[in-house]
Coordinates of C-alpha atoms and ligand atoms in Angstrom, one line a residue:
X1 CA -9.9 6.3 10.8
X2 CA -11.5 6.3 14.0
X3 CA -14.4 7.1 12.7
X4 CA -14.9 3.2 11.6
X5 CA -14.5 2.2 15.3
X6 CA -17.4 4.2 16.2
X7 CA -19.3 3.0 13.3
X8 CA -18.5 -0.4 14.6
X9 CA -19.9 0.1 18.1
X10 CA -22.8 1.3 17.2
X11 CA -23.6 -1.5 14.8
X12 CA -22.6 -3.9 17.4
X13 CA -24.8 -2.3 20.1
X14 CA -27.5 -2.5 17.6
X15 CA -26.7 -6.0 17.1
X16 CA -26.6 -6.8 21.2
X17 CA -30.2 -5.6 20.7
X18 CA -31.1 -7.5 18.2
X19 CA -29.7 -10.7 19.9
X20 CA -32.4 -10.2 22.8
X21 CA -35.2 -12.4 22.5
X22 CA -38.1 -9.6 23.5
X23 CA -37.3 -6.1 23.2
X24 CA -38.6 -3.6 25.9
X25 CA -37.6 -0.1 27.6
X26 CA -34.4 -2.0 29.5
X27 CA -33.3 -3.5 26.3
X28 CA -33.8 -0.2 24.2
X29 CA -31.9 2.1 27.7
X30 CA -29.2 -0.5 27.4
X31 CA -28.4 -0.3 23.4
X32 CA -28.7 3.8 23.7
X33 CA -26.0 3.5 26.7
X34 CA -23.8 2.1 24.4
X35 CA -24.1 4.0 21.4
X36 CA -24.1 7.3 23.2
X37 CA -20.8 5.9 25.4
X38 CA -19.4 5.2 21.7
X39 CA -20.2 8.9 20.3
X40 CA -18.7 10.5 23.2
X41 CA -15.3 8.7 22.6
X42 CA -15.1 10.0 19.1
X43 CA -15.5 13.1 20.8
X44 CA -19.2 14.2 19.4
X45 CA -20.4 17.1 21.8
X46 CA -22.3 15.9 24.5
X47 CA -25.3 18.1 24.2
X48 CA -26.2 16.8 20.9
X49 CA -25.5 13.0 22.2
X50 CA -28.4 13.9 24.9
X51 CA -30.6 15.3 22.4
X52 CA -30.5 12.3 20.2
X53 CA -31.1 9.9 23.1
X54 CA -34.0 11.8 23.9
X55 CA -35.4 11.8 20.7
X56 CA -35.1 8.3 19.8
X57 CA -36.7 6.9 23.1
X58 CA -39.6 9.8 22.0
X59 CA -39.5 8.3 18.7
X60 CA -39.5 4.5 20.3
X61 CA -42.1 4.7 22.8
X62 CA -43.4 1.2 23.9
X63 CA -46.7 1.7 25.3
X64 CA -47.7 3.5 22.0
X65 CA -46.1 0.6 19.7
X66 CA -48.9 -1.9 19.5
X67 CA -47.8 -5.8 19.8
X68 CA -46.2 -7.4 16.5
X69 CA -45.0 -3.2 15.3
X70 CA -41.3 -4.7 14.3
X71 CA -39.3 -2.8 17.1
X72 CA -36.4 -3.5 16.4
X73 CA -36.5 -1.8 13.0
X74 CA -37.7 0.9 14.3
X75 CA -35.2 1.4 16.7
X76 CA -32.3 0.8 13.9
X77 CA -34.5 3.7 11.5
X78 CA -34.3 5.7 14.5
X79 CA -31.0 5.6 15.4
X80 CA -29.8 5.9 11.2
X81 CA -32.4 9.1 11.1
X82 CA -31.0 10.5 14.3
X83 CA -27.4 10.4 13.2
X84 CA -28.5 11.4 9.9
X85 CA -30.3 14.9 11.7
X86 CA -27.1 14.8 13.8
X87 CA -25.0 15.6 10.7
X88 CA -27.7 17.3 8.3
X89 CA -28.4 20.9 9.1
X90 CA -31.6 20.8 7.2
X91 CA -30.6 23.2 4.8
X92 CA -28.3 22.8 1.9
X93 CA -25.6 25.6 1.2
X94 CA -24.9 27.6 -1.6
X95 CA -24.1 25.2 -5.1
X96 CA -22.1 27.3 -7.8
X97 CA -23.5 26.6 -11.1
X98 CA -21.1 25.3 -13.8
X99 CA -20.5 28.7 -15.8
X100 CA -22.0 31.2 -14.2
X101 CA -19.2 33.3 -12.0
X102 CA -18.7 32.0 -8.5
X103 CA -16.6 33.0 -5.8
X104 CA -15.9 31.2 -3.2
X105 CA -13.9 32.1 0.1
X106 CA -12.0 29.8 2.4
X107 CA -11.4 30.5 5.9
X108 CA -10.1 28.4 9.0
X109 CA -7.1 28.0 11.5
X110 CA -3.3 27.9 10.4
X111 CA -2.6 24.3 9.5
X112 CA -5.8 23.4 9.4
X113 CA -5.3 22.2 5.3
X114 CA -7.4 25.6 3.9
X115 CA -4.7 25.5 1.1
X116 CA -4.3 22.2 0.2
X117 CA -8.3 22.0 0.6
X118 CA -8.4 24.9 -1.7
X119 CA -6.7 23.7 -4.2
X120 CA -8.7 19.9 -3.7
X121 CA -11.7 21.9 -4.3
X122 CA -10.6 23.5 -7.7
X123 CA -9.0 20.6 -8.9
X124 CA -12.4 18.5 -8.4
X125 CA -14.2 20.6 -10.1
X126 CA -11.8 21.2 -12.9
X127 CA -12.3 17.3 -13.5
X128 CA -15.8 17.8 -14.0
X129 CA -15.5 20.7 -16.6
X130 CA -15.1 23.7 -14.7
X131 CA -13.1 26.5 -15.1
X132 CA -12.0 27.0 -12.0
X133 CA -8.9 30.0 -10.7
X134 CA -7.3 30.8 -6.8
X135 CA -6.6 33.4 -5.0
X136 CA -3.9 33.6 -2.5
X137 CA -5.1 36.7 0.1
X138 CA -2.9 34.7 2.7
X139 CA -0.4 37.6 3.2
X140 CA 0.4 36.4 7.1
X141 CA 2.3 33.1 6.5
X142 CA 5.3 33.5 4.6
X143 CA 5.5 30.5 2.2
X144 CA 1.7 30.3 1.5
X145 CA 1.8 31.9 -2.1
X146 CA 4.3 29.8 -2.8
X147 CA 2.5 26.7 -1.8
X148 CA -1.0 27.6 -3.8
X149 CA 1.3 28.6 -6.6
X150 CA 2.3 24.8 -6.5
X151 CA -0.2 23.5 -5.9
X152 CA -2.0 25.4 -8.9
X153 CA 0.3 24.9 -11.5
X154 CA 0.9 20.8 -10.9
X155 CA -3.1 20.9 -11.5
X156 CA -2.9 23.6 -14.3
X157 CA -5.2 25.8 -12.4
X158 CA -4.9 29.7 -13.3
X159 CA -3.6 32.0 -9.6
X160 CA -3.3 34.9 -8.7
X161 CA -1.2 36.3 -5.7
X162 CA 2.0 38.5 -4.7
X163 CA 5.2 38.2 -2.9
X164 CA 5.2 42.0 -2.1
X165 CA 2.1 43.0 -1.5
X166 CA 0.9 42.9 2.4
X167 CA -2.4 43.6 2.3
X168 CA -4.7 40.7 1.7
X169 CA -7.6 42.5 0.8
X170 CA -6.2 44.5 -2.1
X171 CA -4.3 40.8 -3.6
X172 CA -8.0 39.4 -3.0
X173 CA -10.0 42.0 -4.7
X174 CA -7.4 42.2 -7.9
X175 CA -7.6 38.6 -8.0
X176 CA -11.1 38.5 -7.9
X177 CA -11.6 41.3 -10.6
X178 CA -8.7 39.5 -13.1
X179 CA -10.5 35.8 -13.1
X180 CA -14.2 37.8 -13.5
X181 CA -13.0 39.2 -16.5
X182 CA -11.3 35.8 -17.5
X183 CA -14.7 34.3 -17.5
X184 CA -13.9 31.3 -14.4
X185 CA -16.8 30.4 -13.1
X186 CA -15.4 29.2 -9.8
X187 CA -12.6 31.9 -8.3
X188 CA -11.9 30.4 -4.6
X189 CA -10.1 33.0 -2.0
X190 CA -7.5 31.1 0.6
X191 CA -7.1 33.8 3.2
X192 CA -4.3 33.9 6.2
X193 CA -5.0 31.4 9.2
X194 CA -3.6 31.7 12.4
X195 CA -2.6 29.7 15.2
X196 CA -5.7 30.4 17.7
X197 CA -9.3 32.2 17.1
X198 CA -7.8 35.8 17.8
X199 CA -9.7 39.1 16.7
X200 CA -6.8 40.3 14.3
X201 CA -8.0 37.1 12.2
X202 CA -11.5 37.8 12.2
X203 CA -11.0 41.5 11.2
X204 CA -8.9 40.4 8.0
X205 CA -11.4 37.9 7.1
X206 CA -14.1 40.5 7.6
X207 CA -12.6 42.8 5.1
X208 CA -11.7 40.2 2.6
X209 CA -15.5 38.8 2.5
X210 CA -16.8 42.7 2.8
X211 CA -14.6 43.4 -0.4
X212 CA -14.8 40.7 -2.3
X213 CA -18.9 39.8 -1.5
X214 CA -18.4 36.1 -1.8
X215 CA -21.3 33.8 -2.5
X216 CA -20.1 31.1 -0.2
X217 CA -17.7 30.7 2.5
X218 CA -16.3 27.3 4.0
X219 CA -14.9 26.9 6.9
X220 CA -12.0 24.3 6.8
X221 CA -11.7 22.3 9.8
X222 CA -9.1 19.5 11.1
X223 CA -11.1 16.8 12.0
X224 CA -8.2 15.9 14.8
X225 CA -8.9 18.8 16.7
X226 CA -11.4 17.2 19.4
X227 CA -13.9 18.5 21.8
X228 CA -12.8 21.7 21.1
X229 CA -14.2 21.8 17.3
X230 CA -17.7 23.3 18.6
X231 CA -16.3 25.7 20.4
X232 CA -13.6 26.5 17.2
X233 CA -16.7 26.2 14.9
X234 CA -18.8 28.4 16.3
X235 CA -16.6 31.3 16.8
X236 CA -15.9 31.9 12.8
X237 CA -20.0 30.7 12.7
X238 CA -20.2 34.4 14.7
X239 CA -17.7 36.3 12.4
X240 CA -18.4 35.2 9.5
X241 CA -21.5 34.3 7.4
X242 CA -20.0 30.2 7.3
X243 CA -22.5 28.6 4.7
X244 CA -20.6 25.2 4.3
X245 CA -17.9 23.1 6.4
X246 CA -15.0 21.1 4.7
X247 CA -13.6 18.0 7.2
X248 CA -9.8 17.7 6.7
X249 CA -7.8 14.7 7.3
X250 CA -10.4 12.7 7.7
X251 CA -7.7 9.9 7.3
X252 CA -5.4 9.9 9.9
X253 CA -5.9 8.6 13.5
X254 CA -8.7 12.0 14.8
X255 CA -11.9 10.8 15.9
X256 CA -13.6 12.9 13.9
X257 CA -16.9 13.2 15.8
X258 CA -16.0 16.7 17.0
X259 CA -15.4 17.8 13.7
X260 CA -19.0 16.3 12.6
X261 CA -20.2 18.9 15.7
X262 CA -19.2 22.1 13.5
X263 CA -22.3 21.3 11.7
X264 CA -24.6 22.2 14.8
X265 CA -22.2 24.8 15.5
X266 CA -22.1 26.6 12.2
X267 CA -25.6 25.4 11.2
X268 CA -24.2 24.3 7.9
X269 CA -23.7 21.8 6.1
X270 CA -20.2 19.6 5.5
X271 CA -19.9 19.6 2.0
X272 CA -16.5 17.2 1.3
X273 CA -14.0 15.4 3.6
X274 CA -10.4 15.6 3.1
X275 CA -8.7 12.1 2.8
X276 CA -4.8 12.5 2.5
X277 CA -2.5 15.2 1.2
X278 CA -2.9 14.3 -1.9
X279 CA -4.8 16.4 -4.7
X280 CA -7.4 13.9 -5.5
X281 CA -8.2 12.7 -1.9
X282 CA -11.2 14.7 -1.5
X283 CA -14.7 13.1 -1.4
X284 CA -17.4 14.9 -1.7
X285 CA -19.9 14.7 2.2
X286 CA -23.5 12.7 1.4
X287 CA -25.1 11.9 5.1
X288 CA -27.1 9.5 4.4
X289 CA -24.4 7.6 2.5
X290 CA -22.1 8.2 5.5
X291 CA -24.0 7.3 7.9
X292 CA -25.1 4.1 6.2
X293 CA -21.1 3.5 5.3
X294 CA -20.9 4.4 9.1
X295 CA -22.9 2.0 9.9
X296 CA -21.4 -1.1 7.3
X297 CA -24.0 -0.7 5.1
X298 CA -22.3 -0.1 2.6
X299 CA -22.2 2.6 0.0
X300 CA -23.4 1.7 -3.7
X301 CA -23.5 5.5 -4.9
X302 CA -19.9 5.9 -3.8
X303 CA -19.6 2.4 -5.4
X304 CA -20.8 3.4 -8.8
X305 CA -19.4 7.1 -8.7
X306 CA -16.1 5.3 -8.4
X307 CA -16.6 3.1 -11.3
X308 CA -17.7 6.0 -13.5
X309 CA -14.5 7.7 -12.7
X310 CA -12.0 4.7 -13.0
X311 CA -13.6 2.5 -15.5
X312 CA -13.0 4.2 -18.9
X313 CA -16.8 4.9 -20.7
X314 CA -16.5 2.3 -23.0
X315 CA -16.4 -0.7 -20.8
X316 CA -19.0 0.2 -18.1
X317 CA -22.1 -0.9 -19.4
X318 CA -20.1 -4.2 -20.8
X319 CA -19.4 -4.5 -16.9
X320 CA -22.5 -3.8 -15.7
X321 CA -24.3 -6.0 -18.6
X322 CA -21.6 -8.8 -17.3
X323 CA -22.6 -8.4 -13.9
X324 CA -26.6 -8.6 -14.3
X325 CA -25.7 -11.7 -16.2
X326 CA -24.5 -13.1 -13.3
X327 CA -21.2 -14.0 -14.7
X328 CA -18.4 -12.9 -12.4
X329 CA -15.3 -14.4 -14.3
X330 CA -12.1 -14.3 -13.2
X331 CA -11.5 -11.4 -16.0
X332 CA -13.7 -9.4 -14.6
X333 CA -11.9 -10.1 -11.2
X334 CA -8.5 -9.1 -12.9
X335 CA -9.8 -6.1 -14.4
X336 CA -11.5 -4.9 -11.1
X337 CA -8.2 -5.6 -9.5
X338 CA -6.8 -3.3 -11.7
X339 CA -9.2 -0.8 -11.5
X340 CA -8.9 -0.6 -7.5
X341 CA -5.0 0.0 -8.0
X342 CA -5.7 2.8 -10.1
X343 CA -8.2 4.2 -8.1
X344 CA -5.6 5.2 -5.2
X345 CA -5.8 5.0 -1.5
X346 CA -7.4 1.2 -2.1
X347 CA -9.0 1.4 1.7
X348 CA -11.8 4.4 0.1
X349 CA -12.8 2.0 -2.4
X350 CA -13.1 -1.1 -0.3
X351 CA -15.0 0.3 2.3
X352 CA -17.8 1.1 -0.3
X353 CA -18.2 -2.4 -1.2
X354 CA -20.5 -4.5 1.0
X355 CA -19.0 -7.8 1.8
X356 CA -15.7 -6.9 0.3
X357 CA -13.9 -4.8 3.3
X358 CA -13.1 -7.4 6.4
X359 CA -11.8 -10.1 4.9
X360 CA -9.8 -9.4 1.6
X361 CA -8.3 -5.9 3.2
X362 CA -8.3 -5.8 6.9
X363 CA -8.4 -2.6 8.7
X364 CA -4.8 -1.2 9.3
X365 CA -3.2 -3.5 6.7
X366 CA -3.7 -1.9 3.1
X367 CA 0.2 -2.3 2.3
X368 CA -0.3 -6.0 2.7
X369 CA -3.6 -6.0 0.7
X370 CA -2.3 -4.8 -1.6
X371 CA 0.5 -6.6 -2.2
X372 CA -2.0 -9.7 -2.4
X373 CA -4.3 -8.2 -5.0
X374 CA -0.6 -7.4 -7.5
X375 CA 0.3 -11.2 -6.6
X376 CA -3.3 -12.3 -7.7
X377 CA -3.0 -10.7 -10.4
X378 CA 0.5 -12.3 -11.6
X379 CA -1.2 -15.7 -11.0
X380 CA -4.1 -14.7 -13.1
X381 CA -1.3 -13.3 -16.1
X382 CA -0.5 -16.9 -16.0
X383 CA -4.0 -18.6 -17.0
X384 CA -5.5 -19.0 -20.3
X385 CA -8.3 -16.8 -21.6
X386 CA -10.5 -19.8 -21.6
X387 CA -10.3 -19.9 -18.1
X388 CA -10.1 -16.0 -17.1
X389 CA -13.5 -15.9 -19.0
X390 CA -15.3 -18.7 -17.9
X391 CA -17.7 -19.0 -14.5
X392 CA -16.8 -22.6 -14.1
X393 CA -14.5 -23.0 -11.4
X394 CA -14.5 -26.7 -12.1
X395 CA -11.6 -25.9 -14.8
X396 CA -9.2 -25.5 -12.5
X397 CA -7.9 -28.5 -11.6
X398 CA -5.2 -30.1 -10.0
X399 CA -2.9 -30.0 -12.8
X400 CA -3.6 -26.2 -13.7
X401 CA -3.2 -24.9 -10.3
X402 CA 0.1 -26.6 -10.5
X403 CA 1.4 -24.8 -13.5
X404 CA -0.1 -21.6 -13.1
X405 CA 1.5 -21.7 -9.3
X406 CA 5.1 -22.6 -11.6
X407 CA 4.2 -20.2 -14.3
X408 CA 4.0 -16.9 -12.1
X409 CA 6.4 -18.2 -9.3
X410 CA 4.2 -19.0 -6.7
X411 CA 2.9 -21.9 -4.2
X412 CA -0.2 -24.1 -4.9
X413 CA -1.6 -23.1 -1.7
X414 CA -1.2 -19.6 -3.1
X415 CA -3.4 -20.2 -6.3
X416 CA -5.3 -22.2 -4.2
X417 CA -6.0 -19.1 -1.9
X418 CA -6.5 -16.7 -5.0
X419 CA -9.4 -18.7 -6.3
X420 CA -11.0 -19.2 -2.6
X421 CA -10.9 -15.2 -3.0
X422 CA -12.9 -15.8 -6.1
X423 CA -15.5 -18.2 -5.5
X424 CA -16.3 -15.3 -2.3
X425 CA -16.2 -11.9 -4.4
X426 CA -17.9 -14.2 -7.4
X427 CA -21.2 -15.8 -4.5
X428 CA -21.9 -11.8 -3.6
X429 CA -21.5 -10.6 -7.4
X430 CA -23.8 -13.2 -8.6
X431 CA -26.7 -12.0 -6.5
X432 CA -26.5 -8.8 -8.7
X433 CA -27.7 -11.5 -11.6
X434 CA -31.4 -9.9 -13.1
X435 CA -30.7 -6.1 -12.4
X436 CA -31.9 -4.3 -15.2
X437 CA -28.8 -2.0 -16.5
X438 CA -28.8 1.8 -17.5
X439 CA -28.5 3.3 -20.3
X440 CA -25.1 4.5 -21.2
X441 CA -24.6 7.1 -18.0
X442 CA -27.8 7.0 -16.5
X443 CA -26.6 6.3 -12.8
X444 CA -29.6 6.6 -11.5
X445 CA -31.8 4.2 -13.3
X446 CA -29.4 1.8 -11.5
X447 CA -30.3 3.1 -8.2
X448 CA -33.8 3.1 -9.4
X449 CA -33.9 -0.6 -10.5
X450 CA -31.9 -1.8 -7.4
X451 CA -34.9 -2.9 -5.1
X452 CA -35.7 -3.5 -2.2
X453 CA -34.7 -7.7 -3.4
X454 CA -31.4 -6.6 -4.8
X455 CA -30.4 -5.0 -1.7
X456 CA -31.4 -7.7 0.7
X457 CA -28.9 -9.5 -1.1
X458 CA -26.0 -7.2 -1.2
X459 CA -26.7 -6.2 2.7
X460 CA -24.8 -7.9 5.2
X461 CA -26.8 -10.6 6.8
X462 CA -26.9 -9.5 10.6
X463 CA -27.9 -5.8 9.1
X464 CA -30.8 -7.4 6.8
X465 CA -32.0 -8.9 9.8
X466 CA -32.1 -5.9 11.8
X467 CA -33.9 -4.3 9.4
X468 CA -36.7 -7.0 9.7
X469 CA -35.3 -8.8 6.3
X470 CA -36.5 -8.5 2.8
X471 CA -40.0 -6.9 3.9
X472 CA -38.8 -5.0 6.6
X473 CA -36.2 -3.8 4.4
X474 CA -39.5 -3.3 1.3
X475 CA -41.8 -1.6 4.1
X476 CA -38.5 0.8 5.4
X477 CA -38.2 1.7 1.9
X478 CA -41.7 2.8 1.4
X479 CA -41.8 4.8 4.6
X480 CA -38.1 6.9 3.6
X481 CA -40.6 8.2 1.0
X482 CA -39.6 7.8 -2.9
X483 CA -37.0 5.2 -3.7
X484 CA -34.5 8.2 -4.7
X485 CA -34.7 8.6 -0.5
X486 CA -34.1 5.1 -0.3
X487 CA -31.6 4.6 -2.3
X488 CA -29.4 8.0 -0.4
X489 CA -29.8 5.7 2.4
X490 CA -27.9 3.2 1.1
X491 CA -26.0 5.7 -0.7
X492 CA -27.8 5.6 -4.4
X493 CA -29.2 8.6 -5.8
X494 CA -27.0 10.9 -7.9
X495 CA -27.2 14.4 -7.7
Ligands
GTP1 N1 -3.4 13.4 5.9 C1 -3.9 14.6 5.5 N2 -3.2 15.7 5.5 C2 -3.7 16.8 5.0 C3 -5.1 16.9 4.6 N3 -5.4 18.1 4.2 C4 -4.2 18.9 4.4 N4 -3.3 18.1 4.9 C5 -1.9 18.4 5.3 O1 -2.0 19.3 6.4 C6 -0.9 20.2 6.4 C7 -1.4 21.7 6.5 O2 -2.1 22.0 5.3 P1 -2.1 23.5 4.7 O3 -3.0 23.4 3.5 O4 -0.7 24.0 4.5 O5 -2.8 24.3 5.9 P2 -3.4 25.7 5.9 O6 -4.6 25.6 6.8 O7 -3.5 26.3 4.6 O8 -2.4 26.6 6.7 P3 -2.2 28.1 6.7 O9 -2.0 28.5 5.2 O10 -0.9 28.4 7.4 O11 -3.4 28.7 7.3 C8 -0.1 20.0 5.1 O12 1.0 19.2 5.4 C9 -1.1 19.2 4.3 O13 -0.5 18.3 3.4 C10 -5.9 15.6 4.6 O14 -7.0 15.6 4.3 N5 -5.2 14.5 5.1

């Protein structure tokens, strides 16, 4: 997405400023240039580009910073915190409450994915235990029952709609009324859309929310649609009470920043991203963990979410307790492998993982990432256990690479490549060596135990330096407040 370009730039402006030997007002104008240049190309509104520049050089102001005052860490917390307010309303919206009666109503223009967002929404929450039921009120597009219905029964998620009734508010209410009384505690309305803001739209969805008394409504917006998303944004924002904002297609080529302005238009919070057409490519919207994964940081919480949801229970702490050890093994490399196949779009999970993005899956070329990871893997099916489990490196010799290159129909050069791969992935892992590991679930003990040590090892190098290494990284930590705000920086804490 373009969204990574941006996130680029601004690092790389960051990192111009970091390159200068003294840092003062011309330095600070220059680095702001180009980060406000790059947020107006991803289309963020301009008004809220000003305001930020404006803050930071109030936040950054050089006659009050006494001599030896690390600047240029201050500068990077201001620019991360001012993104951060850029994206964070300040308030958080409605949360249903697992099994207590929810409903929830969806609203946005035609085509902008409100029905395939619907049913992304139900179906992540079904995974985590709900009991979740739509509604189709979309009476205006012909074909839009159908699709929910679909959409609903390949998940196994209870519907409700009609193909003869017209009036959405009566198909909205019934619905409503029929999952109350089957006890769902999360009944989601899709309502019509239509092809521009137009009053006719804004009527219907007045009577739908006015009958059916929702305790949230989201506005769904496609993040492709530019400059004009403020505008788009705000007009619903006046209709209707909005209370949260869902990003689609977050994936494809949109720049996305103008989306990211519906949060200063609607005053509310984005609350998930849509990542493909696909039921399960939904993530749910952290700022701080964007921003830092904006920014290549690097996003642990994402990280670890991931392996709770792919890893099966059983083997996580034996992972985890294998990777404090500081024994990354080619099994563990194999099994990881396999792990990011399952886990889908392989680009998500990547992108999560500090050091492992650039250079084993350029951007742009997942196909042919891929395809390297499966042929790693059939190298790997041709070594023996005593090698897949040991740390040494040193046994592969010569003589192995040449049979396991025969054995699994490959070149030397190949093998040769695959372990190169793992003497990389295996130098990052190892500095995860001493991290004391959770107990069975507990998340957040991890994020609690990764310090500020820990991270300086995991970040990139040119970002630890920004920060003013190890102890700049220790002394930012202490000033985000507790280490649960530290570690949403870097993308920790669990909710
Ligand atoms: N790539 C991508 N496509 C998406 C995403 N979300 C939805 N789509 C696609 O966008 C198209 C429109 O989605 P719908 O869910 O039909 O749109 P809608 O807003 O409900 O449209 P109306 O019911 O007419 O208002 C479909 O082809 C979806 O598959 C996403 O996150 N990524």
């Amino acid at each position: 997405m373009v969204l990574a370009q941006l996130g680029g730039s601004i690092s790389r402006a960051l990192q111009q400023m970091n390159n200068a030997t003294i840092i003062d007002e011309k330095v600070l104008t220059e680095c702001l240039n180009e980060i406000t240049r790059a947020l107006l190309q991803a289309d963020v509104e301009f008004k809220l580009v000003r305001d930020m520049q404006t803050n930071i050089k109030k936040i950054v102001n050089f006659d009050d910073l006494a001599t030896g005052h690390n600047k240029r860490r201050i500068i990077q917390e201001a620019v991360f915190n001012e993104l951060c307010k850029m994206l964070d309303p300040g308030k958080p919206s409605f949360i249903p409450k697992k099994g207590k009666t929810s409903v929830v109503m969806f609203v946005g223009l035609q085509g902008s994915g409100k029905t395939t967002t619907c049913t992304k929404y139900a179906f992540y929450h079904q995974k985590k235990g709900w009991k979740p039921a739509l509604v189709c009120a979309d009476t205006f597009r012909a074909g839009a029952f159908d699709q929910l219905k679909q959409n609903a029964t390949k998940a196994k998620i209870p519907f409700y709609g009609s193909y003869t009734e017209s009036d959405p508010v009566r198909i909205a209410v019934e619905g409503v009324e029929r999952f109350k009384k089957e006890n769902c505690d999360l009944i989601i309305v899709d309502t019509s859309g239509r092809h521009k803001q137009e009053a006719a739209l804004f009527e219907e969805m007045r009577q739908v929310s006015e009958a059916t008394k929702p305790d949230l409504v989201i506005f769904v917006m496609d993040s492709s649609i530019g400059q004009a998303a403020f505008d788009q944004a705000r007009a619903f924002k006046q209709s209707i009470a909005v209370g949260a904002v869902i990003v689609t297609k977050m994936d494809g080529h949109a720049k996305g920043g103008g989306a990211l302005s519906a949060v200063a238009a609607t005053k509310s919070p984005v609350i998930f991203i849509g990542t493909g057409e696909h039921m399960d490519e939904f993530e749910d919207f952290d700022v701080k963990r964007f921003v830092s994964r904006l920014l290549g940081m690097g996003d642990w919480s994402g990280f670890m979410d991931k392996i709770h949801e792919v890893v099966p229970m059983d083997q996580q702490p034996e992972l985890l307790q294998k990777l404090s050890e500081g024994n990354f093994t080619l099994r563990i490399m194999y099994e990881q492998f396999q792990n990011i196949l399952k886990m889908g779009p392989i680009s998500q999970v990547f992108s999560m993982l500090p050091g492992f993005s650039a250079e084993l899956m350029p951007k742009g070329r997942e196909k042919e990432s891929q395809a390297k990871i499966k042929r790693y893997m059939t190298m790997m099916d041709s070594m023996t256990n005593e090698e897949l489990d040991s740390a040494n490196p040193k046994l592969m010799n010569e003589s192995r690479m040449i049979r396991i290159a025969r054995g699994s129909g490959h070149k030397i050069k190949d093998v040769s490549e695959m372990m190169d791969e793992y003497r990389r992935l295996a130098k990052i892992w190892s500095k995860m060596k001493g991290l004391k590991i959770p107990k069975k679930g507990d998340m957040s003990a991890l994020s609690r135990n990764m310090n500020a040590q820990h991270m300086g090892k995991v970040l990139p190098p040119q970002m630890l330096k920004q920060i003013g290494g190890v102890s700049g990284l220790q002394s930012l930590m202490k000033q985000m407040g507790s280490s649960k705000d530290m570690m949403g920086m870097f993308g920790g804490a669990d909710k």
